[in-house]
mmCIF file of C-alpha atoms and ligand atoms in Angstrom:
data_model
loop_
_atom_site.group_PDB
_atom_site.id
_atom_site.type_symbol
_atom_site.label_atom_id
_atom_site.label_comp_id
_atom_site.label_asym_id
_atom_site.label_seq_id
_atom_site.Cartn_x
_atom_site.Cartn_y
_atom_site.Cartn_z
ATOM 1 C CA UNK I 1 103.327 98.142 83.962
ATOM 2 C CA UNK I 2 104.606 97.659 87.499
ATOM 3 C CA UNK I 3 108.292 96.064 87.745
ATOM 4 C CA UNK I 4 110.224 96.260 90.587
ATOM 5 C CA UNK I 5 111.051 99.147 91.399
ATOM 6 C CA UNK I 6 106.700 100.384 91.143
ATOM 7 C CA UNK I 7 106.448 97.272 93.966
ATOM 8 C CA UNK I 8 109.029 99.018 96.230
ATOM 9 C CA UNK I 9 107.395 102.632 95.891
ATOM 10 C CA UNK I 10 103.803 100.860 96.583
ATOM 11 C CA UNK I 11 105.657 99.355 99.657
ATOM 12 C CA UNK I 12 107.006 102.682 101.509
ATOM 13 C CA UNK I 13 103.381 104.397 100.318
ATOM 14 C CA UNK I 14 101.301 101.890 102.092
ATOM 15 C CA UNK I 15 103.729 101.388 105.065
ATOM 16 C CA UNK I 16 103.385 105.346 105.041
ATOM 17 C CA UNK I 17 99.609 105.426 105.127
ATOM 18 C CA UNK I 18 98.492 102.769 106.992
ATOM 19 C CA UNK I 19 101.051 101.400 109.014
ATOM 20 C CA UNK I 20 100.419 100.645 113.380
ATOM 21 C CA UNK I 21 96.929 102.423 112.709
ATOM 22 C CA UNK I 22 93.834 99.958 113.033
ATOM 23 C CA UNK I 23 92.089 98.504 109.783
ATOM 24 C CA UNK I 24 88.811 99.462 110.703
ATOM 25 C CA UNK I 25 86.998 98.249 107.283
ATOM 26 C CA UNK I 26 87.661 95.753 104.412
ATOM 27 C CA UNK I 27 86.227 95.313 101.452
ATOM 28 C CA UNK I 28 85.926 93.565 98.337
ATOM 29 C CA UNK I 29 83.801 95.323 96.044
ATOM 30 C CA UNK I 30 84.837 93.653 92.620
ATOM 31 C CA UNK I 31 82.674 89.992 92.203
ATOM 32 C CA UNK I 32 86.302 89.059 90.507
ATOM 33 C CA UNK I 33 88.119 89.757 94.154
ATOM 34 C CA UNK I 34 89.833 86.494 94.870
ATOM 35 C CA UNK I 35 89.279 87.754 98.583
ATOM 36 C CA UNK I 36 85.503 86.940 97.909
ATOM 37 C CA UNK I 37 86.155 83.556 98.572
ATOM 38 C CA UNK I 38 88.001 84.292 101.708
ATOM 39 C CA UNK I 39 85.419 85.671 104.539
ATOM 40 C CA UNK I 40 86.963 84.429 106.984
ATOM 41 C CA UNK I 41 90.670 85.810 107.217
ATOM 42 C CA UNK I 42 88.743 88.980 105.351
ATOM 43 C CA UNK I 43 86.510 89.013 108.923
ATOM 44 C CA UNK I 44 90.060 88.246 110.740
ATOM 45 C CA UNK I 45 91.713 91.161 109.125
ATOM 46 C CA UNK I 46 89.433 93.980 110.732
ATOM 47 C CA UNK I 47 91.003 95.494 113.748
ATOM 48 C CA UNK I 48 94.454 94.276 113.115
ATOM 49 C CA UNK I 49 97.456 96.822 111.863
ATOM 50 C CA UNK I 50 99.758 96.739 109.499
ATOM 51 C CA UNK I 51 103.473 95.986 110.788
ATOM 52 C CA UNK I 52 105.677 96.183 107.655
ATOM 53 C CA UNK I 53 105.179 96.291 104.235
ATOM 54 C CA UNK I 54 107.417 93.989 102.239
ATOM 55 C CA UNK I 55 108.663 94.198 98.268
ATOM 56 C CA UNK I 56 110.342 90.920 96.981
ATOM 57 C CA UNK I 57 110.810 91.684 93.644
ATOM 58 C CA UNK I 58 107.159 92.224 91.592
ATOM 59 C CA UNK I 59 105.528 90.609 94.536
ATOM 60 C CA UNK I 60 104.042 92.854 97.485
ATOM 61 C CA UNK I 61 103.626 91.483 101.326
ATOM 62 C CA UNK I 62 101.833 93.065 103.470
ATOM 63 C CA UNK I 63 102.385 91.813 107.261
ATOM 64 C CA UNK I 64 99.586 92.824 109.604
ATOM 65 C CA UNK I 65 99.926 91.921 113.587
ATOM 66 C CA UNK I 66 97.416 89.396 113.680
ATOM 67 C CA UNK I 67 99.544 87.268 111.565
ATOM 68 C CA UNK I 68 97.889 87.541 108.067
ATOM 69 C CA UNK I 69 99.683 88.471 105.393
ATOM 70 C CA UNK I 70 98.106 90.374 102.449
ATOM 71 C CA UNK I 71 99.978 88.911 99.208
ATOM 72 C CA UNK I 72 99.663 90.613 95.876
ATOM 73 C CA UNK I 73 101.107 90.522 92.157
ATOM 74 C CA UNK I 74 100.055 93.234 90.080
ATOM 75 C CA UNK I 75 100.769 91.186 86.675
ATOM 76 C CA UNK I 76 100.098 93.128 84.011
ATOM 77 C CA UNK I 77 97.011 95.004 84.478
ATOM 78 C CA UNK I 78 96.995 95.347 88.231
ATOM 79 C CA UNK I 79 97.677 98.795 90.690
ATOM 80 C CA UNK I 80 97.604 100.285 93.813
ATOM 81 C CA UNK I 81 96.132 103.724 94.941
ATOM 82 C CA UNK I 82 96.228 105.360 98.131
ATOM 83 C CA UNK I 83 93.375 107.914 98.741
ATOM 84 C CA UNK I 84 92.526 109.780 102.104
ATOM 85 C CA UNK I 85 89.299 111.682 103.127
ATOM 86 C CA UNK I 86 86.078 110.458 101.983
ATOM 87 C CA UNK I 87 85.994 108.405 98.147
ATOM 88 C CA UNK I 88 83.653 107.434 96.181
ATOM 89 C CA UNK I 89 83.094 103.713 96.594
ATOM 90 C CA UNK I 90 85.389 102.173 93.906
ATOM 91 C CA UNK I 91 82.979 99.040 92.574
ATOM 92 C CA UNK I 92 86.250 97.633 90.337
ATOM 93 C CA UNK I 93 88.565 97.365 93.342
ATOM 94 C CA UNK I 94 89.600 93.603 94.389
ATOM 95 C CA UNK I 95 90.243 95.295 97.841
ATOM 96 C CA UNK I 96 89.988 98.487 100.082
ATOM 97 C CA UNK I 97 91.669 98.708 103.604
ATOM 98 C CA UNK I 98 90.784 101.269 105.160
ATOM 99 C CA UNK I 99 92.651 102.841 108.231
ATOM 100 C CA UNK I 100 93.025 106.079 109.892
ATOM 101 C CA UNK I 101 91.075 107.956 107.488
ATOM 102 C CA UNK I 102 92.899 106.833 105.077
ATOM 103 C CA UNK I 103 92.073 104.031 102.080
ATOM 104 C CA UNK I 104 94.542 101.732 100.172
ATOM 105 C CA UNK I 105 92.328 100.269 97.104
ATOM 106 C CA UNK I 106 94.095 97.796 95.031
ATOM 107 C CA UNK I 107 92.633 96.331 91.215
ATOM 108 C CA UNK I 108 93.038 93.736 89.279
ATOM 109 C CA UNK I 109 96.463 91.972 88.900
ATOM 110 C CA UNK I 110 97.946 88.383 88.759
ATOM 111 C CA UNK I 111 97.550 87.367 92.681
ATOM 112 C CA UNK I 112 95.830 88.588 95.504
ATOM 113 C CA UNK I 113 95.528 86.389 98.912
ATOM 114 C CA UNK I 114 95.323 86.580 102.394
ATOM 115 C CA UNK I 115 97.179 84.077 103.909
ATOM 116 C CA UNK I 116 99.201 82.886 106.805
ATOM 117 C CA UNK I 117 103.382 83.610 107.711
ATOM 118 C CA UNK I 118 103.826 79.971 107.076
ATOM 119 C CA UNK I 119 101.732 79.678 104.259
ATOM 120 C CA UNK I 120 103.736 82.391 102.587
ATOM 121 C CA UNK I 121 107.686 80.787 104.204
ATOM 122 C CA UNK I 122 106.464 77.747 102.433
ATOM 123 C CA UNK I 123 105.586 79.701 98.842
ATOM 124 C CA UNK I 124 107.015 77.614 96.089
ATOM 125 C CA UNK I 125 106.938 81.219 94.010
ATOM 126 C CA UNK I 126 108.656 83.204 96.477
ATOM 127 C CA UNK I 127 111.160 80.873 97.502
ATOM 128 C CA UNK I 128 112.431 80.087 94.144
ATOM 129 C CA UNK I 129 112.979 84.264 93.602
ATOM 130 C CA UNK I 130 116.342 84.941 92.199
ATOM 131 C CA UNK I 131 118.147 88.016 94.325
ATOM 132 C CA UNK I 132 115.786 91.688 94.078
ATOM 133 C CA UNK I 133 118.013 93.940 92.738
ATOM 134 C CA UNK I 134 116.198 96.830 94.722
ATOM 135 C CA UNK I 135 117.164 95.023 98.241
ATOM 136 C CA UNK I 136 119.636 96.583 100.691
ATOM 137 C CA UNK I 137 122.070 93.943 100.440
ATOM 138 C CA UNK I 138 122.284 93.530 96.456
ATOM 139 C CA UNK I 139 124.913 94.513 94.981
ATOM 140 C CA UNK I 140 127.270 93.682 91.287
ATOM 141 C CA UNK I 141 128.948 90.822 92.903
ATOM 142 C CA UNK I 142 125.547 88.682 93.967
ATOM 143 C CA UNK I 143 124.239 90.120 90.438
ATOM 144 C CA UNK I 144 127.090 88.736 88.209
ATOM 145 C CA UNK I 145 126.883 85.465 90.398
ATOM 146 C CA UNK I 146 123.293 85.132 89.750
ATOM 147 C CA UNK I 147 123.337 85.486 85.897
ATOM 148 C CA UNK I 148 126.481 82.896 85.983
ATOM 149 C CA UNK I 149 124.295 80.521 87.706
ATOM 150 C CA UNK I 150 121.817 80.637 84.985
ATOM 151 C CA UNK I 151 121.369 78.099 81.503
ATOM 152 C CA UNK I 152 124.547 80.175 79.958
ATOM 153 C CA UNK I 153 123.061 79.110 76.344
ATOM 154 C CA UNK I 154 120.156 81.604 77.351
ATOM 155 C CA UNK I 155 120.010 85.467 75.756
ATOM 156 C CA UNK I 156 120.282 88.259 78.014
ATOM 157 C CA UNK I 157 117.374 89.571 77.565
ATOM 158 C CA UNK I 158 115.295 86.319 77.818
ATOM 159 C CA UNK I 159 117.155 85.736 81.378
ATOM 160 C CA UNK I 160 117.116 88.946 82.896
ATOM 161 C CA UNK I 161 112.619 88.687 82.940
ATOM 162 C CA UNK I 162 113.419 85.280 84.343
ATOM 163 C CA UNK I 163 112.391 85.907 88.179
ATOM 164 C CA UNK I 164 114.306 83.015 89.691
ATOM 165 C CA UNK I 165 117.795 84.762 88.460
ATOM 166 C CA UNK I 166 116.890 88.083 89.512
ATOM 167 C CA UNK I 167 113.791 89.468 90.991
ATOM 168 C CA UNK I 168 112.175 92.513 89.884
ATOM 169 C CA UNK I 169 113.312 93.518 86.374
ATOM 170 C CA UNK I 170 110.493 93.641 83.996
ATOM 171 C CA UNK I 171 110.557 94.550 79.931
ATOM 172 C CA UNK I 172 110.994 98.381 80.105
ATOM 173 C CA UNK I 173 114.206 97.969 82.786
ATOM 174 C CA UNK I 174 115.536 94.860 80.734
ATOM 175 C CA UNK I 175 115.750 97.235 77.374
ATOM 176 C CA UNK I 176 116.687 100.629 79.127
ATOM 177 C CA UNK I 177 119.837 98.802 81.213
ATOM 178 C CA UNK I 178 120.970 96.825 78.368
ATOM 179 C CA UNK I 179 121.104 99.860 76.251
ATOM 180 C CA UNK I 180 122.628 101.708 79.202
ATOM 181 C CA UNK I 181 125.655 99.457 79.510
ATOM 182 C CA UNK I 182 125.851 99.083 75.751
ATOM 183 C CA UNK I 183 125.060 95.373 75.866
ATOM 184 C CA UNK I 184 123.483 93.188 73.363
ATOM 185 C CA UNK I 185 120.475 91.517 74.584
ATOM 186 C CA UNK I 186 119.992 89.056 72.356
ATOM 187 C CA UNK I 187 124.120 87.689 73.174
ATOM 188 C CA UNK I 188 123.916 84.431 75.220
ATOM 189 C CA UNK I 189 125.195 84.519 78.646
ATOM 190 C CA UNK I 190 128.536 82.341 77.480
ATOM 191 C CA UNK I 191 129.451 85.447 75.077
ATOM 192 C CA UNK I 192 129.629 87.632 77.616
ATOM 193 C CA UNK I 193 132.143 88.180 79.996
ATOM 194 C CA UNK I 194 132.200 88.773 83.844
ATOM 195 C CA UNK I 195 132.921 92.636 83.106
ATOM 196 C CA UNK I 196 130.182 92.798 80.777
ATOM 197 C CA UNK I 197 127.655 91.263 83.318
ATOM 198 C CA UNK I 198 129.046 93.345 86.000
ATOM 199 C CA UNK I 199 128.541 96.098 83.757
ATOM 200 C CA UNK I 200 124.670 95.593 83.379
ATOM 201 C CA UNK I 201 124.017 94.877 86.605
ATOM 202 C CA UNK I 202 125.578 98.332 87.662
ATOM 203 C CA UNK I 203 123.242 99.773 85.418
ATOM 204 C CA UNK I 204 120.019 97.836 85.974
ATOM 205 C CA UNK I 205 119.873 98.132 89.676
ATOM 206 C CA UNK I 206 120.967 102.203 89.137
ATOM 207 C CA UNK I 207 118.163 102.610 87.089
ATOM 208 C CA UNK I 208 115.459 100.753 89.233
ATOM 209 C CA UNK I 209 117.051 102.380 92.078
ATOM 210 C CA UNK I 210 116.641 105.993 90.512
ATOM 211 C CA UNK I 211 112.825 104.862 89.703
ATOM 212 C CA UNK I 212 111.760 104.169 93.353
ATOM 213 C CA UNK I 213 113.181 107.633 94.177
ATOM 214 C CA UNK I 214 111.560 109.661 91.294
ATOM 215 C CA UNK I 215 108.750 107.539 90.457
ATOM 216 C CA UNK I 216 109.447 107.614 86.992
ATOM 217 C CA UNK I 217 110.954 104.877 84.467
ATOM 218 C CA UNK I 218 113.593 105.569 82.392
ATOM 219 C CA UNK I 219 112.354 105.571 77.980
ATOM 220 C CA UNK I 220 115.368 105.887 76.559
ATOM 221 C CA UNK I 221 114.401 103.613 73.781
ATOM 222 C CA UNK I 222 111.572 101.377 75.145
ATOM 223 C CA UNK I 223 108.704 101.840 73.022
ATOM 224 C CA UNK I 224 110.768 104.217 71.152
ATOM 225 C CA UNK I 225 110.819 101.633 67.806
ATOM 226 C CA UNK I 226 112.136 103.373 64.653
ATOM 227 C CA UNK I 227 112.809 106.558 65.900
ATOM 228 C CA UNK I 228 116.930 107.625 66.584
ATOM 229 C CA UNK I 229 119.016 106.246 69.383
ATOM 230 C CA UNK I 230 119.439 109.372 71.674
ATOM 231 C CA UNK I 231 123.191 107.768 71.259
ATOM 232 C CA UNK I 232 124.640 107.299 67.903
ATOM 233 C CA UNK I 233 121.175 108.356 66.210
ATOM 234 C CA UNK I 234 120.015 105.065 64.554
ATOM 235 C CA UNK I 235 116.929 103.838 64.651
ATOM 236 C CA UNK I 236 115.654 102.040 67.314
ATOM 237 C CA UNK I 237 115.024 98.040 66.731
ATOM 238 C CA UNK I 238 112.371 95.813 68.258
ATOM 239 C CA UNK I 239 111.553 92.069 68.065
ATOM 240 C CA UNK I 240 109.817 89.649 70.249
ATOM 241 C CA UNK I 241 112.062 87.262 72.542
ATOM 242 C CA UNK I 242 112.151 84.634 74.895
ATOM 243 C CA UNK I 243 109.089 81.643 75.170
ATOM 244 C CA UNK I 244 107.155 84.343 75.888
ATOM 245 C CA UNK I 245 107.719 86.840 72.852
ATOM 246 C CA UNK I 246 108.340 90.005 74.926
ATOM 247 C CA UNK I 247 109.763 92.562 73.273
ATOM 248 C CA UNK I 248 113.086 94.273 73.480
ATOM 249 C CA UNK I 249 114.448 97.402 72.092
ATOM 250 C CA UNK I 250 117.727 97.664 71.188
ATOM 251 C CA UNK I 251 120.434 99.854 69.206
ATOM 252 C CA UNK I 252 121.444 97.850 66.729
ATOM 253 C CA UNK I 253 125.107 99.779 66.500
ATOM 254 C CA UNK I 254 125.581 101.072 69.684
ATOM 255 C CA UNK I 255 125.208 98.156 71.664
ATOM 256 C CA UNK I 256 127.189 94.778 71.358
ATOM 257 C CA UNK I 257 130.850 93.658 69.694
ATOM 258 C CA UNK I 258 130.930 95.678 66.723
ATOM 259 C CA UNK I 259 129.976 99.140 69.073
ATOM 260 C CA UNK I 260 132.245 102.045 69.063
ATOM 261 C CA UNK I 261 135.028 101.685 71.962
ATOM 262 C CA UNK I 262 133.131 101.913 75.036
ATOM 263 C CA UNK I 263 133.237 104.976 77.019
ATOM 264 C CA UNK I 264 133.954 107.371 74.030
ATOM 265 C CA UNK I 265 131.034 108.242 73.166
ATOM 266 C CA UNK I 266 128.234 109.802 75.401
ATOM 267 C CA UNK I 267 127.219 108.403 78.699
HETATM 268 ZN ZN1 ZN R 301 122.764 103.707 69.347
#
């Protein structure tokens, strides 16, 4: 599943491939490519180049000179793939730039539309994005602020998926960074204190930073239900949370008030 810190990666691969070289074809292969029932910016497209491309938390901008921007949500289901050289022509892809020799193919997902720099200033989604954790400029301070700023009465780890706190964390980072800083997920915000916040946002933006450069998420415990904390050894817990039932994995001694002094034990 792509979170955050997959968007990024996507971001310096594509600016990587394609970037100032001239889109020379694009298509729309899939009949379920929302670009099907955009021609015309698909026909303005060719013969532009891409300038920048741009991660804001799970959403992907690409900027291309001719003043289009390529906007994309992967969701759930949706991914990326750069290929060079000749491919076979992928009939499932909702697009395919192609550039250089090289192709950028992108399938399925939650969002994909070409649109204008206004059109995307004016983006009810993206302007009500909390901070991304994986920008330059983030850092515990703007974090802790952020989380403070939410409905305190909310758990942790039904606030830290919510996108206008903080943009970027999905299920896998919101279970591996509580766990990291020993915090209890399901604790409302008004239990915990400044430190602890500050605490899990030190972890949770390490950990999505560390993912961009290795490419790999940490699975400490995600998905790791019933079998021993790599901690303190006890089995791993899950349960649905939030409106949306997601589910979070959680020590169920090593992490919240009644954990061993902090610091002790392990990392
Ligand atoms: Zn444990």
């Amino acid at each position: 599943m792509a979170e955050g810190d997959t968007i990024h990666r996507t971001a310096r691969a594509l600016e990587a491939a394609l970037a100032r070289k001239t889109i020379s074809d694009v298509e729309a292969p899939s009949p379920r490519s929302p670009l099907r029932r955009q021609g015309h910016r698909v026909d303005q497209l060719r013969g532009s180049r891409l300038e920048r491309a741009e991660a804001r938390g799970k959403h992907l901008l690409l900027h291309f000179d001719g003043g289009l921007v390529l906007h994309s949500h992967l969701g759930m289901r949706g991914s990326w793939r750069i290929s060079s050289g000749a491919t076979r022509r992928d009939r499932r892809a909702w697009v395919v730039l192609s550039a250089g020799g090289a192709q950028a193919t992108e399938r399925n997902g939650s969002h994909l539309e070409l649109r204008t720099e206004s059109e995307v200033r004016s983006d009810p989604r993206l302007r009500s994005l909390g901070p991304d954790v994986l920008a330059g400029d983030f850092d515990a301070a703007t974090g802790v602020a952020a989380l403070r700023g939410a409905d305190q009465s909310r758990q942790l780890g039904e606030v830290l998926l919510d996108q206008r706190v903080l943009a970027g964390i999905g299920n896998i980072y919101k279970s591996e960074a509580c766990w990291s800083a020993r915090t209890d997920p399901w604790l409302p915000l008004s239990e915990l204190g400044d430190e602890d916040l500050r605490r899990l946002v030190i972890e949770v933006a390490g950990l999505m930073r560390y993912g961009v450069e290795i490419g790999r998420q940490p699975h400490s415990i995600y998905r790791r239900s019933g079998m021993p904390c790599p901690r303190c050894g006890t089995p791993i817990s899950s349960r649905g949370q939030g409106d949306a039932n997601r589910t979070t994995y959680w020590c169920e001694s090593c992490q919240g008030a009644d954990a061993p002094q902090r610091g002790i034990i392990g990392a």
